[in-house]
PDB file of C-alpha atoms in Angstrom:
ATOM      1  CA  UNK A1477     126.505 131.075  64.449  1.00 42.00           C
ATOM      2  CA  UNK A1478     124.418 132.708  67.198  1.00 38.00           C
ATOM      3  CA  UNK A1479     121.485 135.121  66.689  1.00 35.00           C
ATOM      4  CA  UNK A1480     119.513 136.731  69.825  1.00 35.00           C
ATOM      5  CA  UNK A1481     116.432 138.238  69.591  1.00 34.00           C
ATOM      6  CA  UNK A1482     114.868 139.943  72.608  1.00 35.00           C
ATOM      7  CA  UNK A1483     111.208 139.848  72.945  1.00 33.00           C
ATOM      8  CA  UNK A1484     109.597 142.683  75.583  1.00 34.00           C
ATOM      9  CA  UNK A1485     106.359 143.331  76.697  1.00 34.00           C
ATOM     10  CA  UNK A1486     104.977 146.380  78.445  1.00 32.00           C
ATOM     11  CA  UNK A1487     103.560 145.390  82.069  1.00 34.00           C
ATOM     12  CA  UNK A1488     100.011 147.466  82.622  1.00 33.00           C
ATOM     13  CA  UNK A1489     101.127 146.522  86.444  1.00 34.00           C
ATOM     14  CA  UNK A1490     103.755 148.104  88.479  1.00 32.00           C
ATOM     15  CA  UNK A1491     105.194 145.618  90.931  1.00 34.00           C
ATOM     16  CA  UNK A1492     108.592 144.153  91.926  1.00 33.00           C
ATOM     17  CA  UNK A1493     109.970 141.745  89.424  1.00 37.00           C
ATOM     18  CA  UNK A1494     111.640 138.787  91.258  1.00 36.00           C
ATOM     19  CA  UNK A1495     114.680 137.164  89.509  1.00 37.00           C
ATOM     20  CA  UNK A1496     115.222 133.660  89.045  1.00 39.00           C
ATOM     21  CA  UNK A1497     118.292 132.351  86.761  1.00 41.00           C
ATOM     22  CA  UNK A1498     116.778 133.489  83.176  1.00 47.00           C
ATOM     23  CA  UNK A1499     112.904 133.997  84.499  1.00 55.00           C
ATOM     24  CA  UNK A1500     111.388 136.475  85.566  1.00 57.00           C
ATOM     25  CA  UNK A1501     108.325 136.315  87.010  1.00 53.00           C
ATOM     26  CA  UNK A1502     105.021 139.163  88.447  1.00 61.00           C
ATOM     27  CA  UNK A1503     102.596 138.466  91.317  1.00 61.00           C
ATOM     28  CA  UNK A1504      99.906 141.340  91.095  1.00 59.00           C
ATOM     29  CA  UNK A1505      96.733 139.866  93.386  1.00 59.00           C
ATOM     30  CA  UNK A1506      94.770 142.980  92.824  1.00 69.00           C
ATOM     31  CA  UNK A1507      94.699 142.585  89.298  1.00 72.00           C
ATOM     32  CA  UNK A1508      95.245 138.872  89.656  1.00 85.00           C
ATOM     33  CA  UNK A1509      97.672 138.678  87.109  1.00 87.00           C
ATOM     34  CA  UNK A1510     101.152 136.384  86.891  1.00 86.00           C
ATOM     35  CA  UNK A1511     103.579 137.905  84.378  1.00 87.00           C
ATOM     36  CA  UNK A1512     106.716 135.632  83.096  1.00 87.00           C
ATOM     37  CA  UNK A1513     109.656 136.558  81.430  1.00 87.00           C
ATOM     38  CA  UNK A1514     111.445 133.084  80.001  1.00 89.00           C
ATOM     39  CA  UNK A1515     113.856 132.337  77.472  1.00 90.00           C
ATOM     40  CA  UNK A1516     113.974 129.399  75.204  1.00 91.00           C
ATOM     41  CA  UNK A1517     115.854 129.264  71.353  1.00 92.00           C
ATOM     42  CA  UNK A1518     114.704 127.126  68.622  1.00 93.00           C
ATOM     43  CA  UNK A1519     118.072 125.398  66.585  1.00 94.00           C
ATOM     44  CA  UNK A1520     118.468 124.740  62.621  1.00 94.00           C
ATOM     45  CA  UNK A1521     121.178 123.949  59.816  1.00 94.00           C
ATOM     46  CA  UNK A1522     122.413 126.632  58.068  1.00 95.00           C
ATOM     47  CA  UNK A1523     121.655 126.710  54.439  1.00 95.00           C
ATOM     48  CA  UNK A1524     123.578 129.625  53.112  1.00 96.00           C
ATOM     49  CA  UNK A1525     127.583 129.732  53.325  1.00 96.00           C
ATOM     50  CA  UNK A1526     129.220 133.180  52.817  1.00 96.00           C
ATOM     51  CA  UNK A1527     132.596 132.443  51.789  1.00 97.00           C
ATOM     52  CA  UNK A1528     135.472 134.227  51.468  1.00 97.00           C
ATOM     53  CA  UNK A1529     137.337 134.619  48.386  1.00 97.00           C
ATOM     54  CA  UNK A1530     140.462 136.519  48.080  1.00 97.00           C
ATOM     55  CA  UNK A1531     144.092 137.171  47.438  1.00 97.00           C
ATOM     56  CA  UNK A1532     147.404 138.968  48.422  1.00 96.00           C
ATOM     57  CA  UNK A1533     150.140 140.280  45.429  1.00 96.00           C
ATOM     58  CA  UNK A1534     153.029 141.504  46.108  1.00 97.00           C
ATOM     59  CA  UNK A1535     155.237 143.570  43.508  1.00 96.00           C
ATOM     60  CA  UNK A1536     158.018 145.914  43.677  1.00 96.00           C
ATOM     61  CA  UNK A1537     156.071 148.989  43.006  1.00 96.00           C
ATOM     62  CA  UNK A1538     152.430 150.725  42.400  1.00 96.00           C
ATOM     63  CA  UNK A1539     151.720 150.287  39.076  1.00 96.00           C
ATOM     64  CA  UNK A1540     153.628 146.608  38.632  1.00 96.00           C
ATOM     65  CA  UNK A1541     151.546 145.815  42.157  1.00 96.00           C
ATOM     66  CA  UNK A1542     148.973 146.521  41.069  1.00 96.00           C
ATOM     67  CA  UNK A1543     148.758 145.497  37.226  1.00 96.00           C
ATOM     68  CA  UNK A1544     149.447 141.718  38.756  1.00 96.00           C
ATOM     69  CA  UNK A1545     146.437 142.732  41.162  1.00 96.00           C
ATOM     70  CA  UNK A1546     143.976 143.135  38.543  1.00 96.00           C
ATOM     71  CA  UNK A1547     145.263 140.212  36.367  1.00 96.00           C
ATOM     72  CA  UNK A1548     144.288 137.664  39.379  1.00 97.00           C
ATOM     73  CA  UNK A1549     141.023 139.567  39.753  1.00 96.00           C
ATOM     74  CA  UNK A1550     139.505 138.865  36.375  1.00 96.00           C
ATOM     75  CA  UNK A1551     141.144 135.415  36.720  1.00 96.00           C
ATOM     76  CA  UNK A1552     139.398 134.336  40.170  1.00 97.00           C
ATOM     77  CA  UNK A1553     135.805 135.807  38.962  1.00 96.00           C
ATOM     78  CA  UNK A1554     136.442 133.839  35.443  1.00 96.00           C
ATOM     79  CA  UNK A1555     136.792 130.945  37.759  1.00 96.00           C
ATOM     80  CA  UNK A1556     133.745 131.583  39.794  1.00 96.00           C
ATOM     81  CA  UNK A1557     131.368 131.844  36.652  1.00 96.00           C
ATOM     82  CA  UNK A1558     133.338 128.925  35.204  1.00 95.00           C
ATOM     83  CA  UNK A1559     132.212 126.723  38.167  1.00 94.00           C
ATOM     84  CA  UNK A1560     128.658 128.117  38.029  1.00 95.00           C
ATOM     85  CA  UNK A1561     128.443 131.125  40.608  1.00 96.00           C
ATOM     86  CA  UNK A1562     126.094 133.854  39.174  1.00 95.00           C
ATOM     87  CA  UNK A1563     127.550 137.786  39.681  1.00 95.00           C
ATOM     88  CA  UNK A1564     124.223 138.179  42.199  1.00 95.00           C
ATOM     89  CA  UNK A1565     126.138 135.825  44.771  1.00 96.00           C
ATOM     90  CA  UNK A1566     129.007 137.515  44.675  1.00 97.00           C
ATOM     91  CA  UNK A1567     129.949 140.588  46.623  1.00 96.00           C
ATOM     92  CA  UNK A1568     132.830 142.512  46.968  1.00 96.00           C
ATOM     93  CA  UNK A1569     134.340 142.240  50.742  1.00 95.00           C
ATOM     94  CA  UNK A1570     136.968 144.753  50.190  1.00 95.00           C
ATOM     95  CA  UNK A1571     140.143 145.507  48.167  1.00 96.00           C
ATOM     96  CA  UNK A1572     143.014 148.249  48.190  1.00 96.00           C
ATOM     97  CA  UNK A1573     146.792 148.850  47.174  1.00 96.00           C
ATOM     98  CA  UNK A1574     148.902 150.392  49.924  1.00 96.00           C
ATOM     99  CA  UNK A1575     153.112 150.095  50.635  1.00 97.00           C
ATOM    100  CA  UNK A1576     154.296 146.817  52.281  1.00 94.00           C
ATOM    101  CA  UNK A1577     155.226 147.205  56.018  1.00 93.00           C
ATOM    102  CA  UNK A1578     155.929 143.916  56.900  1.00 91.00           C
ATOM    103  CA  UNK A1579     158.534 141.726  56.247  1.00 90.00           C
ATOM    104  CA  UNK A1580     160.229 138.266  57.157  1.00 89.00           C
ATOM    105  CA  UNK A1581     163.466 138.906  59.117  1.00 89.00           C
ATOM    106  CA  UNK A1582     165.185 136.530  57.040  1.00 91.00           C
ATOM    107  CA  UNK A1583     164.156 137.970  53.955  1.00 90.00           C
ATOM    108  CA  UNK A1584     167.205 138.780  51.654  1.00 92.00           C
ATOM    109  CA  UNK A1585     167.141 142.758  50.544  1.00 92.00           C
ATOM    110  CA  UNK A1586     167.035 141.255  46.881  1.00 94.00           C
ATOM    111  CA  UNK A1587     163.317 139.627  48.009  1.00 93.00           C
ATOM    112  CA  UNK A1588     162.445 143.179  50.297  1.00 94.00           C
ATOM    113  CA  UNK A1589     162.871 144.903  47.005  1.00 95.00           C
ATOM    114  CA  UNK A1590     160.054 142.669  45.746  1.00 94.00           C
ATOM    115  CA  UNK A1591     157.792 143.291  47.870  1.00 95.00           C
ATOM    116  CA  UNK A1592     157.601 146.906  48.164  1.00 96.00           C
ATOM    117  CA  UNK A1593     153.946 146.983  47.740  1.00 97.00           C
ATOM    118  CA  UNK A1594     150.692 144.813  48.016  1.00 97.00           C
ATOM    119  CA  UNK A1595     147.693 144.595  47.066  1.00 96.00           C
ATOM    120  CA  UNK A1596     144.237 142.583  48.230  1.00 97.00           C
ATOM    121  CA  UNK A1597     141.097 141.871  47.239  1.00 97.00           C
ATOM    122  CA  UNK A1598     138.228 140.011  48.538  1.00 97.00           C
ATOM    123  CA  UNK A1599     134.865 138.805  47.899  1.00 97.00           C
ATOM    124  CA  UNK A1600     131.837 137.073  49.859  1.00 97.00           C
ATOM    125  CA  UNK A1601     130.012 134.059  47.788  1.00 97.00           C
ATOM    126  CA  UNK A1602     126.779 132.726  48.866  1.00 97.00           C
ATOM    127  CA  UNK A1603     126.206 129.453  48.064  1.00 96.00           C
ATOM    128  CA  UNK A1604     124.192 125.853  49.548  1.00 96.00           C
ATOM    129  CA  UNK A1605     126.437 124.483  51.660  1.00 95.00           C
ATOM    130  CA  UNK A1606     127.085 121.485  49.325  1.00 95.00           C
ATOM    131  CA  UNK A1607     128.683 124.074  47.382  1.00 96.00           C
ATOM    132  CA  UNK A1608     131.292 125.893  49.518  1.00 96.00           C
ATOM    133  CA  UNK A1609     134.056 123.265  49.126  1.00 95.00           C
ATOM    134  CA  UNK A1610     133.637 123.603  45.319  1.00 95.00           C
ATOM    135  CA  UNK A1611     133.819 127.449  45.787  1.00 96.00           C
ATOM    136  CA  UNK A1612     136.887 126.924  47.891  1.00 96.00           C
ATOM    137  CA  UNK A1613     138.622 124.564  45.573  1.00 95.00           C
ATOM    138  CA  UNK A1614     137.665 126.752  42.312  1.00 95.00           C
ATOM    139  CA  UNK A1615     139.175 129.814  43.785  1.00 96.00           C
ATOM    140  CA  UNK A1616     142.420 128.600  45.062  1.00 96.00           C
ATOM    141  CA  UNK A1617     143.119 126.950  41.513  1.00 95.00           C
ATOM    142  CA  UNK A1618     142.619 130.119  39.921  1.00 96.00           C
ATOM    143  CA  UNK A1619     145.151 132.159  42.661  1.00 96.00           C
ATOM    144  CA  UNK A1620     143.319 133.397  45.259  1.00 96.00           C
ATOM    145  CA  UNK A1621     145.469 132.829  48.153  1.00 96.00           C
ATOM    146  CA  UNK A1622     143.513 134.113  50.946  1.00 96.00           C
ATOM    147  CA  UNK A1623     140.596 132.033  51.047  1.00 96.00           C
ATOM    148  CA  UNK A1624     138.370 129.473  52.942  1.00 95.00           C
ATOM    149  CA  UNK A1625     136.282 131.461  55.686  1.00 95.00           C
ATOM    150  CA  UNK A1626     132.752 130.526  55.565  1.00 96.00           C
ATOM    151  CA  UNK A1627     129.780 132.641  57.609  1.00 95.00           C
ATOM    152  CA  UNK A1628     126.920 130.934  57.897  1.00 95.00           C
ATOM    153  CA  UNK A1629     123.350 132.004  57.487  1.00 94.00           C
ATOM    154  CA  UNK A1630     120.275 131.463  57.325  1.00 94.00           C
ATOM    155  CA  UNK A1631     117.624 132.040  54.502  1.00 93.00           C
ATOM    156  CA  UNK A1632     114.246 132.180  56.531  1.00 92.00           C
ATOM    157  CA  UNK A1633     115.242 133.807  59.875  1.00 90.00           C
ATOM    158  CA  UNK A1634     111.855 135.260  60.617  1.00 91.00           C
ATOM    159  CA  UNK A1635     110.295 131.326  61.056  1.00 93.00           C
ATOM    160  CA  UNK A1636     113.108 130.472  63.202  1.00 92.00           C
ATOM    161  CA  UNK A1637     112.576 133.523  65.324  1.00 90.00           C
ATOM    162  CA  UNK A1638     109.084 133.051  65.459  1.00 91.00           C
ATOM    163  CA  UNK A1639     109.593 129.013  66.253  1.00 93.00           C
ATOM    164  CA  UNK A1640     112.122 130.203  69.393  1.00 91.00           C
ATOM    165  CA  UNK A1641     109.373 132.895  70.630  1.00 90.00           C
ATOM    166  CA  UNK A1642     106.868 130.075  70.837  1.00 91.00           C
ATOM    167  CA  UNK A1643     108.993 127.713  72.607  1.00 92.00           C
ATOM    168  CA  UNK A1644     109.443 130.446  75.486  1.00 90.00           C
ATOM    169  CA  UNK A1645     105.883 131.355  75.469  1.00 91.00           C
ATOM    170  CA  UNK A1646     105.412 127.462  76.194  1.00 92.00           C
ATOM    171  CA  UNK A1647     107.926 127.654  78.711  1.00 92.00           C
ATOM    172  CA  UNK A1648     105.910 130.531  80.182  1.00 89.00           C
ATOM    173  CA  UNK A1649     102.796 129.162  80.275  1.00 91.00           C
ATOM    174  CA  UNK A1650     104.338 125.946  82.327  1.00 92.00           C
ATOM    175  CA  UNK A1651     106.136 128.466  84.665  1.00 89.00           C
ATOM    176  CA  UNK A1652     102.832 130.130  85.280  1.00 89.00           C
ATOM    177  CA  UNK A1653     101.016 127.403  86.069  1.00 91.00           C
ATOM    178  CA  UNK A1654     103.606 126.194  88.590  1.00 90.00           C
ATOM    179  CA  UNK A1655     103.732 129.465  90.317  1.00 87.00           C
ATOM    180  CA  UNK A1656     100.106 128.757  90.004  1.00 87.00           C
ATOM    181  CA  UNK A1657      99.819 125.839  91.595  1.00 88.00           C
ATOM    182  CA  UNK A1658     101.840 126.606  94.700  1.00 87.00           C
ATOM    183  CA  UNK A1659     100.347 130.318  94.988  1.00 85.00           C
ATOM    184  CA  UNK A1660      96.843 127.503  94.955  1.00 87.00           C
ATOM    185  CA  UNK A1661      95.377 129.765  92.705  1.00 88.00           C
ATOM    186  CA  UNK A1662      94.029 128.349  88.989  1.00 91.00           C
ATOM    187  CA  UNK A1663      96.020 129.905  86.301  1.00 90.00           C
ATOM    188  CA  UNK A1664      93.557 131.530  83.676  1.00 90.00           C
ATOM    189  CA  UNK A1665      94.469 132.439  80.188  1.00 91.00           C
ATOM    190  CA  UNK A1666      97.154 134.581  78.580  1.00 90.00           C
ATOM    191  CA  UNK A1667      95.612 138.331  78.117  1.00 88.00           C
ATOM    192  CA  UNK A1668      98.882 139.312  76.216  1.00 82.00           C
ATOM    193  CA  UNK A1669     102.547 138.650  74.781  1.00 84.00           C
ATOM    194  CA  UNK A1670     104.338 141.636  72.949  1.00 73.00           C
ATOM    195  CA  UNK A1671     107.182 141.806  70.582  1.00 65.00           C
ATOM    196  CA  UNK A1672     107.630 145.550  71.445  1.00 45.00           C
ATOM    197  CA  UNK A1673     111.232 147.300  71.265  1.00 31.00           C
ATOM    198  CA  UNK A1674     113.139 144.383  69.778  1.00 37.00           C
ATOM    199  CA  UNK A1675     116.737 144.088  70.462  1.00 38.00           C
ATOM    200  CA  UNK A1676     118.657 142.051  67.803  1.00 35.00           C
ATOM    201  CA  UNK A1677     122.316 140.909  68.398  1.00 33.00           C
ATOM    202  CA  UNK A1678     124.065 138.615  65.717  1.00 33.00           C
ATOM    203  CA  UNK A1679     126.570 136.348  66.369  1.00 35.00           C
ATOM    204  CA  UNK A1680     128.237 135.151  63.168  1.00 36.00           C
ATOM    205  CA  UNK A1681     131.861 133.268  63.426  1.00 38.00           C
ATOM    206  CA  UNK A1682     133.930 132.717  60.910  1.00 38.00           C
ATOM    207  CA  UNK A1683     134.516 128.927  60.336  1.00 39.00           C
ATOM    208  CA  UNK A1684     136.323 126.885  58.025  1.00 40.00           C
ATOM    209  CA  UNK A1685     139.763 127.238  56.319  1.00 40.00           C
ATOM    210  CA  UNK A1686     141.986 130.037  55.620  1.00 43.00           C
ATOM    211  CA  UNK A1687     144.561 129.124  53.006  1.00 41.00           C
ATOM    212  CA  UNK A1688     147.474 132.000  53.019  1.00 40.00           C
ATOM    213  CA  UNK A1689     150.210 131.433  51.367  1.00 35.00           C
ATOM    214  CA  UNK A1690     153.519 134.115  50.763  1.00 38.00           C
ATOM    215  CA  UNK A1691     152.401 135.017  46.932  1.00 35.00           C
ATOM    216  CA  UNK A1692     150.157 134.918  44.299  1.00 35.00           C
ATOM    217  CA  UNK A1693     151.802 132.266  42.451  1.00 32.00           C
ATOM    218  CA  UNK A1694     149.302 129.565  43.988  1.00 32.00           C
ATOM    219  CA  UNK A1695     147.665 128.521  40.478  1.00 34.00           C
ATOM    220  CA  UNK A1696     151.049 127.596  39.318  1.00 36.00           C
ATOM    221  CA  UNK A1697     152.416 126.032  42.438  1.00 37.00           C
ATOM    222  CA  UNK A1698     149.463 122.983  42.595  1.00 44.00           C
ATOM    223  CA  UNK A1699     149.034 120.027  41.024  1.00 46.00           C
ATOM    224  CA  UNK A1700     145.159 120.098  39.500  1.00 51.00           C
ATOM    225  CA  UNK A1701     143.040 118.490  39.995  1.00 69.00           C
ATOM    226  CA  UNK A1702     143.177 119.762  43.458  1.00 80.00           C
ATOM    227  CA  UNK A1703     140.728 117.893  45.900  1.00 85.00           C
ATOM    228  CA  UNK A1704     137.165 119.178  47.223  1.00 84.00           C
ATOM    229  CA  UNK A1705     137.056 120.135  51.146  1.00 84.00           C
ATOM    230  CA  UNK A1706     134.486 118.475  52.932  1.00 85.00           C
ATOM    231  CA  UNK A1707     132.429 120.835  54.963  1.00 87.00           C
ATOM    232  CA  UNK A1708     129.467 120.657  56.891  1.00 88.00           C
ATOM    233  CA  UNK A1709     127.059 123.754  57.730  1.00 91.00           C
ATOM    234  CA  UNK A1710     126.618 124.966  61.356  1.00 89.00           C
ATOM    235  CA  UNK A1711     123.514 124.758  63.738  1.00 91.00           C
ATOM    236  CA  UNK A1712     121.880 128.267  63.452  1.00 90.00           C
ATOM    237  CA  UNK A1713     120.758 129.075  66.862  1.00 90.00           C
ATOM    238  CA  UNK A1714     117.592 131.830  67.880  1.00 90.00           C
ATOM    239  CA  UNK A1715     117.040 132.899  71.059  1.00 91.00           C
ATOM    240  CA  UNK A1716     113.514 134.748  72.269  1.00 89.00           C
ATOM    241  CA  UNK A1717     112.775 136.300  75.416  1.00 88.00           C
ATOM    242  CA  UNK A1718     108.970 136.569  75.739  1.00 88.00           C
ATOM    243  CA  UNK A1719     107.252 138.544  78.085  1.00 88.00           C
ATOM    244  CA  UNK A1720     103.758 137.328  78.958  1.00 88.00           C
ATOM    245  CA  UNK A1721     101.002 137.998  81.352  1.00 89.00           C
ATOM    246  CA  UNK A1722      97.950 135.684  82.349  1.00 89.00           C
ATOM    247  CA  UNK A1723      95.507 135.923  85.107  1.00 89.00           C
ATOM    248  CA  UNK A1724      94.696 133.733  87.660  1.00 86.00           C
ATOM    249  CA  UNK A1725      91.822 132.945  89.623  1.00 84.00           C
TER     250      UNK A1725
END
């Protein structure tokens, strides 16, 4: 997962930026000021995994549809309390009932006629990491065929924003003073860094395992105990563009 945060100042000078690769950089020598734009990110593991619980039914009409629908909804959340997961970390994704469009070319009409209708459901449980394969396993045991997707997240994302914006003011500081250096002028100290007019873009792929199968039936079609996936959490990634000005003497 990727999360960018830009980081802009406002310049009290009006001059010509100059461009290099993901710098930017100010020369004002009437104000004798050096403003730098850099970019650095800051890099942690994950702690929270979203995953995706859900199912598919198929039935021959509305009401059978969806009776079977509501069945395997009671029996998925019974599992998820069973194994632990409180109602608070669950949330529903999405769920609906709606005529079946799609078939199998080499279904049989006798197997079309079953599958007139179908409905889904889906939920998002947040758990450690540790605990997604458990959530995984737990879910597909009790039918819920459509499972396995995992977004991961992070709890604190304010110190990891805050952790990238001070590795680019660092890098800012050393681009200064090496601008500095060959301008052979002494680089003085920062007179300010904003935050101002943030612009936030997240960047959250799904990973892990989808299991899909062609019905319901999944519960019934395993041998338990079924084994626990082993998954690992992603590297959670912030990225700050910092604006800053210093003088120079």
């Amino acid at each position: 997962m990727r999360i960018s945060l830009q980081w802009v100042a406002v310049c009290a000078c009006v001059v010509s930026p100059v461009c290099l690769a993901a710098q930017t950089f100010q020369i004002n020598r009437e104000n004798k000021t050096i403003a730098i734009s850099t970019t650095d990110e800051a890099t942690t593991t994950a702690d929270i995994a979203a995953v995706t619980v859900g199912f598919e039914v198929f039935g021959p009409d509305a009401e059978t549809t969806y009776a079977e629908g509501g069945k395997l909804s009671r029996t998925v959340l019974e599992s998820l309390h069973k194994g632990g997961i409180e109602n608070r970390s669950i949330e529903s994704s999405g769920q609906g009932l709606q005529r079946n469009t799609e078939f199998d070319d080499k279904d049989k009409p006798e197997q079309r006629a079953r599958k007139q209708f179908v409905m889904r459901q889906s939920w998002q449980v947040s758990v450690s990491p540790e605990s997604a394969g458990t959530v995984i396993r737990n879910a597909v045991a009790a039918g819920a065929n459509q499972s396995g997707a995992i977004d991961w997240r992070l709890s604190d994302r304010k110190a990891l924003q805050a952790k990238a914006a001070e590795a680019a003011l660092m890098k800012a500081r050393d681009v200064a003073s090496r601008m500095a250096e060959g301008l052979h002028v002494k680089l003085g100290p920062l007179l300010y860094a904003s935050n101002e007019t943030p612009n936030v873009r997240l960047f959250m792929p799904r990973a892990g395992l989808v299991l899909n199968t062609e019905s319901a039936s999944v519960a019934s079609a395993v041998q338990l105990p079924l084994p626990t996936l082993e998954i690992r959490p992603q590297t959670v990634r912030e990225e700050a563009t910092v604006y800053a000005v210093f003088s120079i003497e």
